[in-house]
Amino acid sequence: MDRIVYDRMAAHDSTHWWYRARRDILADYLTRYAALPADARILEIGCGTGHNLPMLARFGRVEAIEIDPAARAIAGERLGRPVGDAPLPDLPGIERGAYDLIAVLDVVEHIADDVAALAAMRECLAPGGKVLIAVPAHAWMWSAHDVVNHHHRRYSKRTLAAAIRGAGLNPRKLGYFNSLLFPLAAAARIAGKLTGREDSDDSPPPGPVNRLFEGIFRLERHLVGRVPMTPGVSIVALAEPG
């Protein structure tokens, strides 16, 4: 990702509506569906500035990987111990057969060979382990945001399921989220394409709007995985060896 993306993440990951509500949604999703053992061993790959690590720590002992040096330093401060730098798709030096949960949250879209990356994650799972995956949805929503984030693709439910199965994993509870605000996001993307003014700035909106969006998005914690969601900005899945 461009340096500015990490700088904005560090500045806004504790206040931006998207980060805050998404953490709550994913925590509820894991609670309901992951069936993790007590004191699970957890690895987050591509942890960025480490903003998901406290949420994941509710479920067990967390380790993390981040290849960007500045983001890795911030994540290490948050985690309280060093963060690794093993790159995807091969994950060199990462213990195989060890983890009860691997989290890749808006990561695999950055990897040219997503199937190879997911296959390496499968090798790192302990028996009964799972991979929590979140990715951006809808190829037609491609914008300057994807360019500055160095994405290789956006996914459909079909293409994400195919990548998961291609890696020797089975997708569970695969579906959209960030659906309630999807009409606004879609309208913004369409307007940007029509006017040629696509915006890659993901800074938070003014306070009242930020709080409103956070409240709306957070409502999905009661829905994701329980009911079929209408199209959303993102897709989430749990993957486990077949």
XYZ file of C-alpha atoms in Angstrom:
242
model
C 0.000 0.000 0.000
C 1.087 3.609 -0.478
C 2.682 5.204 2.590
C -0.266 7.586 2.970
C -2.640 4.642 3.532
C -0.684 3.480 6.578
C -0.409 7.060 7.844
C -4.186 7.510 7.628
C -4.740 4.125 9.260
C -2.539 5.103 12.185
C -4.315 8.445 12.521
C -7.894 7.201 12.288
C -8.169 3.504 13.170
C -9.436 4.266 16.685
C -12.022 6.851 15.599
C -13.189 6.095 12.049
C -16.691 4.576 11.915
C -15.602 1.778 9.562
C -12.794 0.449 11.758
C -14.769 0.737 14.996
C -17.965 -0.939 13.821
C -16.183 -3.606 11.781
C -14.247 -4.771 14.844
C -17.508 -5.254 16.737
C -19.126 -7.104 13.837
C -16.173 -9.469 13.434
C -15.974 -10.100 17.187
C -19.623 -11.161 17.262
C -19.120 -13.266 14.139
C -16.195 -15.105 15.745
C -18.094 -15.595 18.987
C -21.024 -17.222 17.201
C -19.289 -19.310 14.563
C -15.574 -19.898 15.154
C -15.911 -22.310 18.132
C -12.352 -21.541 19.207
C -10.750 -23.451 22.074
C -9.929 -21.699 25.326
C -6.660 -19.785 25.022
C -6.639 -20.235 21.238
C -3.433 -19.479 19.361
C -4.223 -16.725 16.863
C -2.228 -15.147 14.027
C -3.220 -11.972 12.211
C -1.516 -11.657 8.841
C -1.222 -8.136 7.453
C -2.162 -6.527 10.741
C -1.342 -2.984 9.594
C -1.103 -0.705 12.609
C -2.475 -3.427 14.878
C -5.948 -1.988 15.376
C -7.591 -5.444 15.292
C -5.211 -7.040 17.793
C -7.077 -6.100 21.004
C -10.298 -7.469 19.515
C -8.619 -10.732 18.518
C -6.979 -10.994 21.945
C -10.429 -11.581 23.457
C -10.268 -15.029 21.879
C -6.751 -16.142 22.756
C -3.022 -15.517 22.442
C -2.328 -13.265 19.479
C 0.697 -13.100 17.186
C 0.938 -10.829 14.154
C 2.699 -10.228 10.848
C 3.073 -6.947 8.953
C 5.542 -6.261 6.137
C 5.481 -2.442 6.296
C 8.185 -1.361 8.794
C 6.451 1.760 10.134
C 3.087 0.038 10.557
C 4.836 -2.977 12.087
C 6.454 -0.749 14.722
C 3.083 0.735 15.723
C 1.505 -2.723 15.827
C 4.337 -4.004 18.000
C 3.747 -1.224 20.504
C 0.063 -2.109 20.633
C 0.736 -5.823 20.963
C 3.484 -5.381 23.533
C 5.922 -7.656 21.699
C 7.578 -7.859 18.270
C 5.475 -8.314 15.148
C 6.858 -10.544 12.411
C 7.427 -9.694 8.767
C 6.970 -12.999 6.886
C 5.501 -12.181 3.451
C 2.667 -13.846 1.623
C 2.141 -16.029 -0.301
C 4.762 -18.336 1.266
C 4.848 -17.261 4.958
C 8.488 -18.322 5.425
C 9.411 -19.115 9.012
C 5.810 -19.288 10.234
C 5.134 -22.455 12.210
C 3.040 -25.014 10.378
C 0.150 -26.825 12.073
C 0.104 -24.321 14.926
C -2.801 -21.850 14.829
C -6.423 -22.197 15.871
C -7.339 -19.015 14.003
C -5.641 -17.020 11.259
C -7.175 -13.626 10.497
C -6.641 -11.963 7.110
C -8.775 -8.842 7.115
C -8.624 -6.964 3.816
C -5.357 -8.664 2.943
C -5.725 -11.370 0.270
C -6.824 -8.833 -2.352
C -3.278 -7.429 -2.088
C -1.678 -10.756 -3.068
C -1.199 -11.654 -6.727
C -1.554 -15.396 -6.060
C -4.381 -15.465 -3.544
C -4.840 -19.242 -3.794
C -1.186 -19.874 -2.907
C -1.485 -17.464 0.033
C -4.569 -19.215 1.374
C -2.907 -22.608 0.877
C 0.059 -21.459 3.003
C -2.384 -20.352 5.695
C -4.039 -23.777 5.591
C -0.645 -25.378 6.279
C -0.268 -23.165 9.373
C -3.589 -24.228 10.921
C -3.780 -26.578 13.872
C -6.333 -29.405 13.649
C -9.762 -27.782 13.711
C -8.275 -24.380 12.881
C -9.999 -21.735 10.787
C -9.144 -18.728 8.637
C -11.195 -15.552 9.071
C -11.256 -13.704 5.744
C -12.622 -10.275 4.848
C -12.247 -8.787 1.361
C -13.662 -5.902 -0.680
C -16.595 -6.819 -2.932
C -17.733 -6.053 -6.488
C -15.242 -5.590 -9.323
C -17.383 -2.752 -10.724
C -16.640 -0.707 -7.582
C -12.939 -0.528 -8.482
C -11.708 3.015 -7.820
C -8.742 5.174 -6.852
C -9.082 3.666 -3.365
C -8.134 0.254 -4.768
C -5.221 1.718 -6.708
C -3.664 3.520 -3.729
C -4.149 0.357 -1.630
C -2.380 -1.770 -4.296
C -5.288 -4.176 -4.695
C -5.117 -6.883 -7.341
C -8.862 -7.491 -7.365
C -12.218 -7.077 -5.675
C -14.233 -10.251 -5.096
C -17.656 -11.672 -5.702
C -18.967 -14.379 -3.405
C -18.320 -16.846 -6.218
C -14.692 -15.824 -6.822
C -13.855 -15.771 -3.108
C -15.392 -19.225 -2.614
C -13.405 -20.494 -5.621
C -10.121 -19.153 -4.191
C -10.845 -20.709 -0.810
C -11.667 -24.100 -2.342
C -8.640 -23.865 -4.635
C -6.471 -23.630 -1.520
C -7.921 -26.845 -0.080
C -10.283 -25.088 2.314
C -14.057 -25.027 2.646
C -15.890 -21.692 2.951
C -18.379 -21.370 5.824
C -20.751 -18.519 6.605
C -19.605 -16.696 3.470
C -21.626 -13.570 2.803
C -21.721 -9.831 2.386
C -21.416 -7.239 5.094
C -21.378 -3.436 5.213
C -24.701 -3.818 3.422
C -26.823 -1.176 5.164
C -24.587 1.619 3.899
C -23.951 -0.029 0.532
C -26.377 2.222 -1.414
C -24.444 5.299 -0.293
C -21.095 3.708 -1.116
C -22.319 2.540 -4.516
C -23.732 5.969 -5.336
C -20.442 7.613 -4.378
C -18.446 5.217 -6.567
C -20.768 5.712 -9.541
C -20.686 9.482 -9.149
C -16.887 9.403 -8.981
C -16.669 7.398 -12.182
C -19.115 9.668 -14.017
C -17.404 12.892 -12.939
C -13.823 11.607 -13.065
C -13.364 12.684 -9.451
C -12.669 9.416 -7.701
C -11.459 10.007 -4.165
C -8.921 7.814 -2.378
C -9.133 9.775 0.896
C -10.546 7.514 3.610
C -10.345 10.032 6.437
C -13.422 10.048 8.692
C -16.346 12.346 7.882
C -17.430 15.108 10.309
C -18.197 13.908 13.838
C -22.004 13.643 13.660
C -21.851 11.803 10.332
C -19.075 9.549 11.610
C -21.187 8.597 14.626
C -24.274 8.039 12.470
C -22.419 5.753 10.040
C -20.835 3.851 12.922
C -24.227 3.241 14.521
C -25.773 2.059 11.261
C -22.870 -0.226 10.375
C -22.697 -1.662 13.900
C -26.303 -2.863 13.599
C -24.981 -5.564 11.282
C -23.374 -7.358 14.231
C -26.845 -8.840 14.849
C -27.264 -9.916 11.221
C -24.002 -11.083 9.615
C -23.953 -14.881 9.394
C -27.479 -15.175 10.770
C -29.444 -13.992 7.740
C -28.555 -13.644 4.047
C -27.257 -10.098 3.633
C -28.023 -7.953 0.633
C -24.989 -6.868 -1.446
C -22.413 -5.059 0.641
C -19.084 -3.309 0.321
C -17.271 -6.334 1.780
C -17.439 -10.127 2.008
C -16.608 -12.196 5.092
C -16.015 -15.932 5.437
C -14.651 -18.583 7.746
C -12.559 -21.154 5.931
C -11.480 -24.509 7.291
C -9.704 -27.547 5.842
C -12.015 -29.919 4.032
